[in-house]
Structure formats: structure tokens, C-alpha cells
């Protein structure tokens, strides 16, 4: 089972929900909690900072050297490879490593590290975190590789925490999920961004439910399937980097969501 936790905007409580579902499921199932917010991962601060290096993520970029003459096919959509006054110029920061410039040319490629995957094992369950290197802007391969690495653990439940927003890395994190939880909050921004991400989830044809976080913070009329209340105890445990399952009434809310994930 792969369940993705997403939300149209940042700060809605995705990571809090992901972490608490992880604590809940790992009591009875082998579970992987996967941080696919590779540019700003934060689940380690809620679950465990004791991560170990697992794998490096590379792309292949053109190996362009001074003085060598290259065939050039002019296909680079990123604008990373340009011919100016018969000289081939390569702007490494713009290169996504797609290798299209290698088709029918004599251009050779070399490996470039763009990120790392870290992990922490808990009795058959795992926290897996993808992190991009500083200055890397083309990060979708790190999302793909982090997911692939997590799924290779063959856990019964995989919780994929996506980045905030509506962009390529979020869509890549959602793809192949069996179910999605859209976390929102009762604010105009939260609702409008949730509607936008739901349109994409519907196009991907993945069953989804809406979790209204900070329920009760105001009286906005919002449609939702599950709720997590606005509760001082959640804020307190969040500040300490802990889950909130020790409070039975809050655990009940997580249980309802977990039942939908397992039983539909
Ligand atoms: S690998 Fe792709 S992005 Fe990089 S220079 Fe070649 S065509 Fe452009």
C-alpha cells in the first residue's frame, strides 16, 4: 500500500499527519515513511534525527572540455547547451541530465552528484529521507530515487510525504500511489490551494480524501472527510519533535484515517 500525503500549500500539517500515521502503523505493520520534500525535508526533526547515509543520487551531464570540437544537435530544452561563435557553451546549473544532447553526437557524459538518501531503521520499519545538494535546482530525480529506494524495502505500508505546492516534484511523488490524503486548513488560502491539487489528483485517477487540520480554528464552511482539531497538545508535541498518539482522543482521529488507508 502506498499512500501519499500532500497539500496545496506549505504549513498545513502534512508532516505532522505523516509522522503520526507512521507512529500508528509501525506498531502493527512494517512501514516506510518517505520524505520526498527533497529541497526542504523536515520529517527527521519529527521522527528521528539519527539518520544514516544510504545512497548517493547522480545525474549524467555533458563532459564539455575546452579545445575539443563536438557535433551539436541543438535539442537542449533547458538552455544549458548553446553554440556561440562556433564554441559550445555548457551551463551546468541548468542541466537536468536528460542526455538528449547525446543523441547522434560525439558528446560524452560524466556523473554529477545531486543529492543523497538517508535512512533510519526501526524494527522492520524505516524513515527514508531524500535531500538535494545545496544549489541543485533540478531535483525530480532525487524524488524518484528516494521513492524507489523506499519501495525496495518491501514494507507493507509506504507513507509518501510530498513537497508543498503544485509542481513537478509533487506530481512525481504522487504517481503510483494507491491513495492520497490532501491536508488542508480552514483558511481561504488552504482551501483554494487544496482545490488546485485535487484537480491534479483527479487527473491521475487516484482515490483521495481531505483531512481538515486545525479544525475549529474558525467557522469557514469547508468540505472534509477527516479532521484533526486545533489543539494545544498538538502544538506542544510538535515543538518537542514528538507524535501526539499518547492522547487517546487525538489517536482516535489518526485511527479513523488509518482505517481508510487499510480498509478503504
Ligand atoms: S543533458 Fe539534457 S539538459 Fe543537460 S545539456 Fe544535455 S540536453 Fe541539456
XYZ file of N, CA, C and O and ligand atoms in Angstrom, residues 62 76 78 80-81 90 95-101 109, ligand 1:
64
model
N 26.763 16.527 -19.686
C 27.772 16.539 -20.746
C 29.152 16.902 -20.205
O 29.272 17.759 -19.336
N 18.671 20.954 -26.592
C 18.557 21.187 -25.151
C 17.426 22.159 -24.821
O 17.503 23.350 -25.092
N 16.502 22.991 -21.854
C 16.782 23.749 -20.632
C 17.662 24.965 -20.919
O 17.928 25.767 -20.030
N 20.812 24.747 -21.481
C 22.093 24.505 -20.807
C 23.245 24.367 -21.795
O 24.405 24.509 -21.419
N 22.920 24.057 -23.043
C 23.953 23.835 -24.046
C 23.693 24.744 -25.245
O 22.639 24.675 -25.880
N 28.494 25.245 -22.092
C 27.662 24.411 -21.224
C 27.438 25.126 -19.898
O 28.391 25.477 -19.200
N 21.414 22.217 -16.383
C 21.308 20.874 -16.971
C 20.502 19.941 -16.067
O 20.777 19.825 -14.874
N 19.498 19.249 -16.657
C 18.692 18.294 -15.883
C 19.209 16.868 -16.034
O 18.671 15.948 -15.423
N 20.207 16.674 -16.896
C 20.767 15.337 -17.096
C 19.909 14.449 -17.971
O 19.984 13.223 -17.870
N 19.106 15.039 -18.850
C 18.194 14.224 -19.689
C 18.948 13.473 -20.791
O 18.434 12.537 -21.372
N 20.130 13.887 -21.129
C 21.016 13.276 -22.135
C 20.520 13.394 -23.578
O 21.027 12.704 -24.470
N 19.525 14.243 -23.801
C 19.033 14.422 -25.174
C 20.134 14.966 -26.084
O 20.177 14.665 -27.282
N 21.051 15.754 -25.532
C 22.123 16.326 -26.355
C 23.092 15.252 -26.836
O 23.930 15.510 -27.714
N 29.457 11.877 -21.513
C 28.818 12.299 -20.255
C 29.650 11.902 -19.047
O 30.430 10.953 -19.104
S 21.690 16.554 -20.645
Fe 19.717 17.457 -21.268
S 19.577 19.317 -20.031
Fe 21.718 18.667 -19.948
S 22.708 19.797 -21.587
Fe 22.091 17.813 -22.443
S 20.060 18.191 -23.344
Fe 20.522 19.903 -21.963
